[in-house]
Tab-separated table of C-alpha atoms and ligand atoms in Angstrom:
chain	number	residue	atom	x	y	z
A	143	UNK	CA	-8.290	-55.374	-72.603
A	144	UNK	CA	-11.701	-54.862	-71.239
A	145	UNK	CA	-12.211	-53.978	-67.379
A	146	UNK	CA	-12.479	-56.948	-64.942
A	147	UNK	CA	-15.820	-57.226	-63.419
A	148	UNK	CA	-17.389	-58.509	-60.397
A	149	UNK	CA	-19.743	-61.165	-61.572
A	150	UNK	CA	-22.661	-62.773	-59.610
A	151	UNK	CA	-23.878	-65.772	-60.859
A	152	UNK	CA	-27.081	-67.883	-59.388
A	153	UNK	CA	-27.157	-71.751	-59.862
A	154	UNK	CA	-23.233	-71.302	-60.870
A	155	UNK	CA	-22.079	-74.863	-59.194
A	156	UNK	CA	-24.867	-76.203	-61.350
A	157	UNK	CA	-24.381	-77.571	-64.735
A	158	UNK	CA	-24.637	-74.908	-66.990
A	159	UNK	CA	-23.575	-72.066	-63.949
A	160	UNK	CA	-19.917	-73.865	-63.560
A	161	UNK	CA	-19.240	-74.083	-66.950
A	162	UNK	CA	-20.527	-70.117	-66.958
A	163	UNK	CA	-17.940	-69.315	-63.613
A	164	UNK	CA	-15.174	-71.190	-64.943
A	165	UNK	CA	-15.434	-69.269	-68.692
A	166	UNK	CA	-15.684	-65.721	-66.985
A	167	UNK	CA	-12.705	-66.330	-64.835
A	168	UNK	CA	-10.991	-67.573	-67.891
A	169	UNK	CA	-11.741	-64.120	-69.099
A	170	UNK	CA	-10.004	-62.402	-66.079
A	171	UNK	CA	-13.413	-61.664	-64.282
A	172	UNK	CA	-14.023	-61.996	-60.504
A	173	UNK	CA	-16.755	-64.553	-59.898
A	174	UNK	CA	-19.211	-64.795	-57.233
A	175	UNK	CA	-21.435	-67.935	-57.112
A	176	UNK	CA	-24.444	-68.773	-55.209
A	177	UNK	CA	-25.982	-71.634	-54.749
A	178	UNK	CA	-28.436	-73.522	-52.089
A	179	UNK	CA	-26.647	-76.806	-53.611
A	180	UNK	CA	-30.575	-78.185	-54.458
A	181	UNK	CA	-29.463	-79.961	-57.554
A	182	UNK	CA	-25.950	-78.650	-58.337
A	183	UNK	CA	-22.819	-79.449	-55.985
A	184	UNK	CA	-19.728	-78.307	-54.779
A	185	UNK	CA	-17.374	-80.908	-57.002
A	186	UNK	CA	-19.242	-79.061	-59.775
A	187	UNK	CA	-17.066	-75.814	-58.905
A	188	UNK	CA	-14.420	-78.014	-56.850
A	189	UNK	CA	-11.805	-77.167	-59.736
A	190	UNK	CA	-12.413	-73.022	-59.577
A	191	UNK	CA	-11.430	-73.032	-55.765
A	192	UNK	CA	-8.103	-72.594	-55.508
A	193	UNK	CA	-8.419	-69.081	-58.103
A	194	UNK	CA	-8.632	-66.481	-55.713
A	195	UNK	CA	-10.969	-64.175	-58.068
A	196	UNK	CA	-13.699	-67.062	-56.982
A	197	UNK	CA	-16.124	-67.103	-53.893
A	198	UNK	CA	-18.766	-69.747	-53.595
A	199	UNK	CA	-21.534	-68.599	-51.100
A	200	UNK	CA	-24.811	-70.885	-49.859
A	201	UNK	CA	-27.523	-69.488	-49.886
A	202	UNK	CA	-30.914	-69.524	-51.461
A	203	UNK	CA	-32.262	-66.979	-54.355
A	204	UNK	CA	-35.866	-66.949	-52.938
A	205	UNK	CA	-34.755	-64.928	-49.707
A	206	UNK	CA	-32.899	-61.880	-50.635
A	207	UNK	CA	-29.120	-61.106	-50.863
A	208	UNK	CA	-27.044	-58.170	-50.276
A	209	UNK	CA	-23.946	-57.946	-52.127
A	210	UNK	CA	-21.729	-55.754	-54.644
A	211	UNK	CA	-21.676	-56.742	-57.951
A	212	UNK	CA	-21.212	-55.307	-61.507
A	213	UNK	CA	-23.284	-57.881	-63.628
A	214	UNK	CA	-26.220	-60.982	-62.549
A	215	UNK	CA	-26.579	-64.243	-64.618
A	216	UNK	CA	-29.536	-65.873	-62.838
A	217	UNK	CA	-29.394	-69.576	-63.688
A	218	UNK	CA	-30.248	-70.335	-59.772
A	219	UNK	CA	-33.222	-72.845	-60.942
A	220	UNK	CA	-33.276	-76.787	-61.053
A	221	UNK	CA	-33.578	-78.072	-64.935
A	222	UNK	CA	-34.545	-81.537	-65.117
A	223	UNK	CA	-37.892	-82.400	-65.062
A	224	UNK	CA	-37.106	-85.226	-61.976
A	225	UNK	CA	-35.919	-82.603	-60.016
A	226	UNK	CA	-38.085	-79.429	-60.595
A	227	UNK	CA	-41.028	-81.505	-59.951
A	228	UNK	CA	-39.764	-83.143	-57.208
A	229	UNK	CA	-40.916	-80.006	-55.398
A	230	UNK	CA	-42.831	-77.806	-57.566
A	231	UNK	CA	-43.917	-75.270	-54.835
A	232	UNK	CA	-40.314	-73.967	-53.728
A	233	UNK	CA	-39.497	-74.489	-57.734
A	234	UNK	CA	-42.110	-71.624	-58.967
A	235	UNK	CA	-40.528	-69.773	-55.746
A	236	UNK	CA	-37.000	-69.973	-56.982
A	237	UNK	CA	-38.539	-69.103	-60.497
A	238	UNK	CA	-40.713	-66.120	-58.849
A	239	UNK	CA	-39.289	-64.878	-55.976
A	240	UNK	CA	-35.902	-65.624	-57.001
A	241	UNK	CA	-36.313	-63.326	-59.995
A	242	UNK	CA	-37.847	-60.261	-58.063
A	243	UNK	CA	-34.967	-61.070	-55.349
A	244	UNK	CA	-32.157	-60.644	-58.028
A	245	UNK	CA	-34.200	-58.280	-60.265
A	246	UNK	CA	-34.529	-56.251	-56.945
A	247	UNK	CA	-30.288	-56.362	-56.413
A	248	UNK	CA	-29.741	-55.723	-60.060
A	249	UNK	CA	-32.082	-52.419	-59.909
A	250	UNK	CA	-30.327	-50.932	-56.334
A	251	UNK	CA	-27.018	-51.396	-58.019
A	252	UNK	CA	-27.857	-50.108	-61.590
A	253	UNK	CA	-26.468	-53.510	-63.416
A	254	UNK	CA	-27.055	-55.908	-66.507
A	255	UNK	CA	-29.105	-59.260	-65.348
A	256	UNK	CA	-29.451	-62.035	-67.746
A	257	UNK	CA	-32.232	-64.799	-67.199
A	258	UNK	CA	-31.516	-68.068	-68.060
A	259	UNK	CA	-35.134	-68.522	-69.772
A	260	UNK	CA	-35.628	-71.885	-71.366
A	261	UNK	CA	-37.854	-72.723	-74.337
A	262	UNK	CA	-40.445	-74.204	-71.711
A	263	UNK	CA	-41.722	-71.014	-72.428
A	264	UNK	CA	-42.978	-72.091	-75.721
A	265	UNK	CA	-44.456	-75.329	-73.661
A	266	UNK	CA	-45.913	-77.914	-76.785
A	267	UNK	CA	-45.405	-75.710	-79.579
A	268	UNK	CA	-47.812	-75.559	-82.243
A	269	UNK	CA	-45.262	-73.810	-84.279
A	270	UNK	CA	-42.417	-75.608	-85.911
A	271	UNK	CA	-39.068	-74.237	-85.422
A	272	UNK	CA	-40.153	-72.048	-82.309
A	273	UNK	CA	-39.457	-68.140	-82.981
A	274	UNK	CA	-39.292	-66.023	-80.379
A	275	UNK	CA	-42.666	-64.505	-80.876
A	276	UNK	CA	-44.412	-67.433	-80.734
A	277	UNK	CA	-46.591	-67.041	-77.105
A	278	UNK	CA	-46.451	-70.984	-76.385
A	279	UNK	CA	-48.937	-73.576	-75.885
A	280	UNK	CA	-48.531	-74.305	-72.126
A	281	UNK	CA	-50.596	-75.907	-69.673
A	282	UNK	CA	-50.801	-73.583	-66.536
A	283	UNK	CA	-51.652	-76.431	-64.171
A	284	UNK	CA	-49.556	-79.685	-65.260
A	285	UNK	CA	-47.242	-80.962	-64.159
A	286	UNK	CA	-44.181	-79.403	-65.875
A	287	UNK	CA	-46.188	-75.806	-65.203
A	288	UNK	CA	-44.295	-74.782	-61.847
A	289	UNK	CA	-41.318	-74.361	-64.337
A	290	UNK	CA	-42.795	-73.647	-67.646
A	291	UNK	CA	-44.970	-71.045	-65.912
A	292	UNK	CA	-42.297	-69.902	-63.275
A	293	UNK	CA	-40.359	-69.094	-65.914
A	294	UNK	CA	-43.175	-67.417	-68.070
A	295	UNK	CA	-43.855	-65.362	-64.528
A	296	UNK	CA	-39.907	-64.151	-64.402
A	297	UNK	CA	-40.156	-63.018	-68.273
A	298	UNK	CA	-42.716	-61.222	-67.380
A	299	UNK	CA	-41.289	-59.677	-64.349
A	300	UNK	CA	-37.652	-59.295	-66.056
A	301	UNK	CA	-39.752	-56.996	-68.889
A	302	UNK	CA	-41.749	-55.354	-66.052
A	303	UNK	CA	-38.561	-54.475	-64.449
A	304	UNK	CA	-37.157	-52.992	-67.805
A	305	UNK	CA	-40.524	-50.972	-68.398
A	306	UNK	CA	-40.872	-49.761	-65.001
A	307	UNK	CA	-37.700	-49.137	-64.237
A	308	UNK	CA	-35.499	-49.073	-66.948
A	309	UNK	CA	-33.433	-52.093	-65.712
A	310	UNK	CA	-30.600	-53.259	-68.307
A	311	UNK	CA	-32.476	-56.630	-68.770
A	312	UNK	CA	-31.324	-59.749	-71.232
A	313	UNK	CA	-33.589	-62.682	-71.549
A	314	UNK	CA	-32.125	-65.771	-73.130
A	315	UNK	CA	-34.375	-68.741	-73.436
A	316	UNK	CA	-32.358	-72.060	-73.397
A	317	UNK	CA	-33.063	-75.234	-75.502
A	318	UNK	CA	-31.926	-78.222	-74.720
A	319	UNK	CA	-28.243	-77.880	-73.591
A	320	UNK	CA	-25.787	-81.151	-72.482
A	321	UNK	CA	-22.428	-81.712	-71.825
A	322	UNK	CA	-19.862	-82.686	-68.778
A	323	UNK	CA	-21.011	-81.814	-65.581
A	324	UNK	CA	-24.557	-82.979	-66.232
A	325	UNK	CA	-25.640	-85.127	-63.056
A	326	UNK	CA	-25.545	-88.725	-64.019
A	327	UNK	CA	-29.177	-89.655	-62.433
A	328	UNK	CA	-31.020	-86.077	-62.720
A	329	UNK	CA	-33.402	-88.110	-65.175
A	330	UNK	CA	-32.339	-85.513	-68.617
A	331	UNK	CA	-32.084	-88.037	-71.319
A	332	UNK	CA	-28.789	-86.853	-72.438
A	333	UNK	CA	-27.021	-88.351	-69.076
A	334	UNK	CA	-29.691	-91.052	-68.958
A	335	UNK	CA	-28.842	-92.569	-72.429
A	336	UNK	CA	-24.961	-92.292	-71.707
A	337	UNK	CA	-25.378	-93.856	-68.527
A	338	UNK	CA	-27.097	-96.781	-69.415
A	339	UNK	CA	-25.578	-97.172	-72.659
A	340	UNK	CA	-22.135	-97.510	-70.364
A	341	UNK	CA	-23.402	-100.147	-68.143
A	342	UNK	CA	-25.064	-101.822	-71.245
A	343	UNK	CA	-28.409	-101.346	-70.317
A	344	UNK	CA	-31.522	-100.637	-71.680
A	345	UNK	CA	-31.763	-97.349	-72.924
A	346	UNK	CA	-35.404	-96.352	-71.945
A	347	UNK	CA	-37.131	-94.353	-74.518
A	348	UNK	CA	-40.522	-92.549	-72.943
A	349	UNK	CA	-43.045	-93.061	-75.658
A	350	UNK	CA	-42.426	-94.211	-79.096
A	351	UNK	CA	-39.451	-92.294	-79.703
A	352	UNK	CA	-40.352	-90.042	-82.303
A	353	UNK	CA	-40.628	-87.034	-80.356
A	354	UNK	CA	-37.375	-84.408	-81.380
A	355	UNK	CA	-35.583	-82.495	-79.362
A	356	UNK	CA	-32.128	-80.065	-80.521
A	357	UNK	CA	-29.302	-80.351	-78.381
A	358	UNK	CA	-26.580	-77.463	-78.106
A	359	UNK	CA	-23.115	-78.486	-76.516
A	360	UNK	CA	-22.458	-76.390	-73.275
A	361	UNK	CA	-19.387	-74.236	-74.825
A	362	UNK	CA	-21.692	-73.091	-77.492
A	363	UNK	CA	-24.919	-72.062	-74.611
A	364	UNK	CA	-21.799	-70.214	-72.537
A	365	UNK	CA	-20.697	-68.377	-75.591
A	366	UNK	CA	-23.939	-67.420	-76.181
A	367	UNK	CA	-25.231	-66.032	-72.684
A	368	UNK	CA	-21.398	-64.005	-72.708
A	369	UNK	CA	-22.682	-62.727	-76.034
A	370	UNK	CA	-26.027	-61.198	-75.136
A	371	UNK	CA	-25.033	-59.935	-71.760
A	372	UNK	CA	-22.309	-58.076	-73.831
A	373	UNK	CA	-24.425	-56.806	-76.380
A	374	UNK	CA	-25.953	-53.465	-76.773
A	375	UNK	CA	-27.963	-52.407	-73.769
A	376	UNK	CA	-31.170	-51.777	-76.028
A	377	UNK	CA	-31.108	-55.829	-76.809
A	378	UNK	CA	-33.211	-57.123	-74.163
A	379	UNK	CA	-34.422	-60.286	-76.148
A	380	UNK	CA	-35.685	-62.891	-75.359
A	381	UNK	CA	-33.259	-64.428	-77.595
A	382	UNK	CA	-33.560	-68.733	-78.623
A	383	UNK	CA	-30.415	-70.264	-77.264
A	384	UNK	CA	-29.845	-73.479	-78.841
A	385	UNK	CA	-28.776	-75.615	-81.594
A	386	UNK	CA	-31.189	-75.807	-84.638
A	387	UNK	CA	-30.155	-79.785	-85.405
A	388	UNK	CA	-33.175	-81.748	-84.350
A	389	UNK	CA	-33.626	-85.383	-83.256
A	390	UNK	CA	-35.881	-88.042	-82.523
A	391	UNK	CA	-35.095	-89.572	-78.921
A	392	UNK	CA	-34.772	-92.960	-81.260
A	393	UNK	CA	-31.702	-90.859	-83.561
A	394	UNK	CA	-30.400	-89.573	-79.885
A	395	UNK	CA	-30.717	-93.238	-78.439
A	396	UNK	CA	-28.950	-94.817	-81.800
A	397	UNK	CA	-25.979	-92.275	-81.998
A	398	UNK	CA	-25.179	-92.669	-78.268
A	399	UNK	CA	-25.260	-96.303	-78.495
A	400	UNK	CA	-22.889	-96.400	-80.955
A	401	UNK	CA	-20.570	-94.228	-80.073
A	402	UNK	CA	-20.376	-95.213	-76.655
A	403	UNK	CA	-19.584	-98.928	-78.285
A	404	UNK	CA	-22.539	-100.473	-76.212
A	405	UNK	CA	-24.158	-104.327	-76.345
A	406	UNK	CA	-27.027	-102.149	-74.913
A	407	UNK	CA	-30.490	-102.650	-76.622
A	408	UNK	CA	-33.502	-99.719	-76.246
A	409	UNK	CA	-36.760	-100.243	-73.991
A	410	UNK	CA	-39.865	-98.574	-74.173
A	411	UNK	CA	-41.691	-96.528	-71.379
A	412	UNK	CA	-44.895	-94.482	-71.048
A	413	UNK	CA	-44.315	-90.597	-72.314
A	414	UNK	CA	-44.834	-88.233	-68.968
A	415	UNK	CA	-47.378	-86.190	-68.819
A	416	UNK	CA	-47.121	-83.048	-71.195
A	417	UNK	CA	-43.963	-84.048	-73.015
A	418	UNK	CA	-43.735	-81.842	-75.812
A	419	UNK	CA	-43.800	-83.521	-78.993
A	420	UNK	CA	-41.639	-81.240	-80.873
A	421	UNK	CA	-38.352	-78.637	-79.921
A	422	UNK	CA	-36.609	-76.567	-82.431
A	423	UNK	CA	-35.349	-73.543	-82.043
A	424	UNK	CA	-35.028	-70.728	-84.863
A	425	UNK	CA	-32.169	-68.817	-84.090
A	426	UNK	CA	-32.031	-66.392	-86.956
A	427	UNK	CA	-32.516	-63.679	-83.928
A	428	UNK	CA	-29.347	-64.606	-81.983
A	429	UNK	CA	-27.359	-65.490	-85.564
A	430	UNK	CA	-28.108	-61.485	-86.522
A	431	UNK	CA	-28.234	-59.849	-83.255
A	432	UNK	CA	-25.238	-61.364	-81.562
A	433	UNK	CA	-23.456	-62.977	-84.623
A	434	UNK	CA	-23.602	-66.486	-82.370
A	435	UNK	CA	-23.854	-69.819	-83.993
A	436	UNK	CA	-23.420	-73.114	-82.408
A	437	UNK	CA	-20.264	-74.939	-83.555
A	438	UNK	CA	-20.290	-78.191	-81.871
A	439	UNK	CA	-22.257	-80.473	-83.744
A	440	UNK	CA	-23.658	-83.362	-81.947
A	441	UNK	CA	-21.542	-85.929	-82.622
A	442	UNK	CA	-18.838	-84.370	-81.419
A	443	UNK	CA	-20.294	-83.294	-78.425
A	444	UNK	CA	-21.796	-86.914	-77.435
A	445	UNK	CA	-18.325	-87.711	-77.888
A	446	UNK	CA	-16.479	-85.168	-75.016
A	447	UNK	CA	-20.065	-85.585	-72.715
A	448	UNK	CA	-19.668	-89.633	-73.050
A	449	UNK	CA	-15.419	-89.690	-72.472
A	450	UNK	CA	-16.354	-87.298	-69.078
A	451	UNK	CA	-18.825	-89.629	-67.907
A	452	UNK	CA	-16.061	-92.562	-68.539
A	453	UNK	CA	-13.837	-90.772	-66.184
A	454	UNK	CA	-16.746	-90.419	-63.453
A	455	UNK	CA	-17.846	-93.917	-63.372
A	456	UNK	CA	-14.317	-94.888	-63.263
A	457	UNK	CA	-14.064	-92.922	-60.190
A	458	UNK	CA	-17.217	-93.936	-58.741
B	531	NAD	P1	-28.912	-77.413	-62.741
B	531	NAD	O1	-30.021	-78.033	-61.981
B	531	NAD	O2	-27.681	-78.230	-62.991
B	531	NAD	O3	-28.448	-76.040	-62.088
B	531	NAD	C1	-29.307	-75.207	-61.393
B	531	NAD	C2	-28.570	-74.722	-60.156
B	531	NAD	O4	-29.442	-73.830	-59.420
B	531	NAD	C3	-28.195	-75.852	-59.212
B	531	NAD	O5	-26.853	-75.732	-58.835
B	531	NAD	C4	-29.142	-75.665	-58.032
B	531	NAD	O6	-28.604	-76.157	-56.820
B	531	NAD	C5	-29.352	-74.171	-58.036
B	531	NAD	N1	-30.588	-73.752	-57.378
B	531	NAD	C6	-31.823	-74.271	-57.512
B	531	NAD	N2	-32.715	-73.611	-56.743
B	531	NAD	C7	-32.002	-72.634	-56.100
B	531	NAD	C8	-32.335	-71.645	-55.165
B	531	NAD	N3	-33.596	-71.484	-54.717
B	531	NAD	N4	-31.358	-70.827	-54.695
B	531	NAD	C9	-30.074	-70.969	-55.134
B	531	NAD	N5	-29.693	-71.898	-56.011
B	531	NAD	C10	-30.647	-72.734	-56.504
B	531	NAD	O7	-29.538	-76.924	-64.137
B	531	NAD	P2	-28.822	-76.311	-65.407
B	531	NAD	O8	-29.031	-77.228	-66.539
B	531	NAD	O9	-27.456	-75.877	-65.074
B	531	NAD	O10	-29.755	-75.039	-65.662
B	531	NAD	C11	-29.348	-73.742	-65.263
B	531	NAD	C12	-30.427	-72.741	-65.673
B	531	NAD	O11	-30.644	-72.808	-67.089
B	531	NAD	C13	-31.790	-72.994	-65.018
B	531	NAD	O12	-32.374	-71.767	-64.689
B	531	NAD	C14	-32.576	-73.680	-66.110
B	531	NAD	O13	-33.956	-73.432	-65.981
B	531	NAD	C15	-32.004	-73.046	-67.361
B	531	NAD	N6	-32.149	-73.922	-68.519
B	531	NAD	C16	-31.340	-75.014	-68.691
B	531	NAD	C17	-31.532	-75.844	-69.790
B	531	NAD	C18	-30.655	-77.042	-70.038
B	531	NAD	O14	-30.885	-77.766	-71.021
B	531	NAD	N7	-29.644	-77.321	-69.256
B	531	NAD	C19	-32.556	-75.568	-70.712
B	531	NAD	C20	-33.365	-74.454	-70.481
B	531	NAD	C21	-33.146	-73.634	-69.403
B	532	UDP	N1	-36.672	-89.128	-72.484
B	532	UDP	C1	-36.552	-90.439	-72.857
B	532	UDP	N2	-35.880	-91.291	-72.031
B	532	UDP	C2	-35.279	-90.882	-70.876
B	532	UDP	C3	-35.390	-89.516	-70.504
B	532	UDP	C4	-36.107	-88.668	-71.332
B	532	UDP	O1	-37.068	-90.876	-73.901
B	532	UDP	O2	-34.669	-91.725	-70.194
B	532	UDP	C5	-37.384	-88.202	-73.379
B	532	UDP	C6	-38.421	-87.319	-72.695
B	532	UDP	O3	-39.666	-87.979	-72.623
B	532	UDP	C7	-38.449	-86.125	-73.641
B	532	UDP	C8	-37.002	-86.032	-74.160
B	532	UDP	O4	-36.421	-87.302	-73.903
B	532	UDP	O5	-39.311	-86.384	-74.731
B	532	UDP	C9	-36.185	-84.946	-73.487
B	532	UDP	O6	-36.315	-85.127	-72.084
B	532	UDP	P1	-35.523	-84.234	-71.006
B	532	UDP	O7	-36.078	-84.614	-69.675
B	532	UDP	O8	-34.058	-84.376	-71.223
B	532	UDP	O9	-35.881	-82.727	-71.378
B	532	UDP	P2	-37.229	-81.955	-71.753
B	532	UDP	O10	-38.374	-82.912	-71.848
B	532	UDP	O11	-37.400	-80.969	-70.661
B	532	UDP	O12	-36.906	-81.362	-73.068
């Protein structure tokens, strides 16, 4: 049996942070989860409540926090384009001064932190799948660059921390991830497609569709981050977190349609700004290092993301 922790986790009632809480107090961890409720929500962690191992605590990352932990994940960050740019100044705060906030707890307490990095990193990639020395083709001022360069800004101060300080760092950078729990409007095409391909609506595909994307089912992404914060301490990564199956948005569009049994035809829209036209991510790093490969093919996971969506529009 391995010892029960005390785990901190930022952005836990988020997406990907409650499916993180409710995993580690499946694993008979105590869970602490904070979260200024920006774009995740309390039904998110409604479920994980009543365990008595979990505390949910308000509060936001980019002022600092004083609390006794044994381990960090810092997810606290939002993830959709809609919302990160919907205020890009306090986002490259919660990406900034969020990270030195945690880094600085994690460094005072003498514990692991693991950075939910994203493959924004890599920005539009000139290099096709993206390895994880690849330094990224980003734009520093456009519009998605208070997160892809946020983000850049906390690797760099998560490897600062290790060099300076000798600070148990992991870095994980995450690809696209979906699954329940999503937010039905936060603008991610994943929820978008299902959501109008339930109502039989349009599904509106931003440019001409051929742009790809690789989609990893949550239980596989969870897995994962468990993995690497478990893993030896001189693994730092950053480590691709993802699923290697690419897409067009006209493949993704298709497959949902159809499996959602929709009368719902597809629309087209102008491409934002800086969309990257290409995502892949090579994972022969986290296949060797942490013996992690995604299991849930896409299908399948379209399938359990779709049926939980069901459910909440039945209860809307
Ligand atoms: P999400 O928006 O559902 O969750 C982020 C959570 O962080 C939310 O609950 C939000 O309220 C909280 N938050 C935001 N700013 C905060 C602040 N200043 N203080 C405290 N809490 C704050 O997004 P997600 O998909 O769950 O993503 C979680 C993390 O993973 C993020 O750091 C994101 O950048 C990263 N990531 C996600 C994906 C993906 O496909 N889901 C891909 C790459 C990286
Ligand atoms: N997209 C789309 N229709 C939508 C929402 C998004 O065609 O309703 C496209 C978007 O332009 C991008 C891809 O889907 O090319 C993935 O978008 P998302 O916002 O989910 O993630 P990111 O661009 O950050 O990978």
């Amino acid at each position: 049996m391995f010892p029960r922790k005390r785990v901190l986790v930022t952005g836990g009632s988020g997406f990907l942070g409650s499916h993180l809480c409710a995993r580690l107090l499946h694993e008979g961890h105590e869970v602490l989860c904070v979260d200024n409720f920006f774009s995740g929500s309390r039904a998110n962690v409604e479920e994980l409540m009543d365990d008595r191992r979990f505390e949910l605590i308000r509060h936001d990352v980019t002022f600092p926090l004083f609390v006794e932990v044994d381990e960090i994940y810092n997810l606290a960050c939002p993830a959709s384009p809609v919302h990160y740019q919907h205020d890009p100044v306090q986002t490259i705060k919660t990406c900034v001064h969020g990270a030195i906030n945690m880094l600085g707890l994690a460094k005072r307490l003498g514990v692991r932190i693991f950075q939910a990095s994203t493959s924004e990193v890599y920005g539009d990639p000139e290099v096709h799948p993206q390895t994880e020395d690849y330094r990224g083709c980003v734009s520093p001022i456009g519009v998605r660059s208070c997160y892809d360069e946020g983000k850049r800004c906390a690797e760099a101060l998560f490897f600062a921390y290790r060099r300076q300080h000798g600070l148990p760092v992991k870095v994980g950078r995450i690809f696209n991830t979906y699954g329940p729990r999503m937010l039905p409007h936060d603008g991610r095409v994943v929820s978008n497609f299902i959501m109008q391909a339930l109502r039989n609506e349009p599904v509106t595909i931003y440019g001409d569709g051929t742009q790809t994307r690789s989609f990893c089912y949550v239980d596989d992404l969870v897995e994962c981050m468990i993995r690497l914060m478990a893993s030896p301490e001189d693994f730092t990564g950053p480590v691709n977190m993802g699923n290697p199956s690419e897409f067009t948005m006209l493949e993704l569009a298709e497959t949902i349609i159809e499996l959602a049994g929709s009368r719902s035809g597809v629309i087209f829209h102008p491409l934002p700004e800086d969309d990257p036209r290409q995502r892949r991510p090579d994972i022969s790093l986290a296949r060797k290092a942490l013996g992690w490969e995604p299991a849930v093919p896409l299908r399948e996971g379209l399938k359990r993301t779709i049926a939980y969506f069901e459910e909440a529009l039945k209860r809307a």
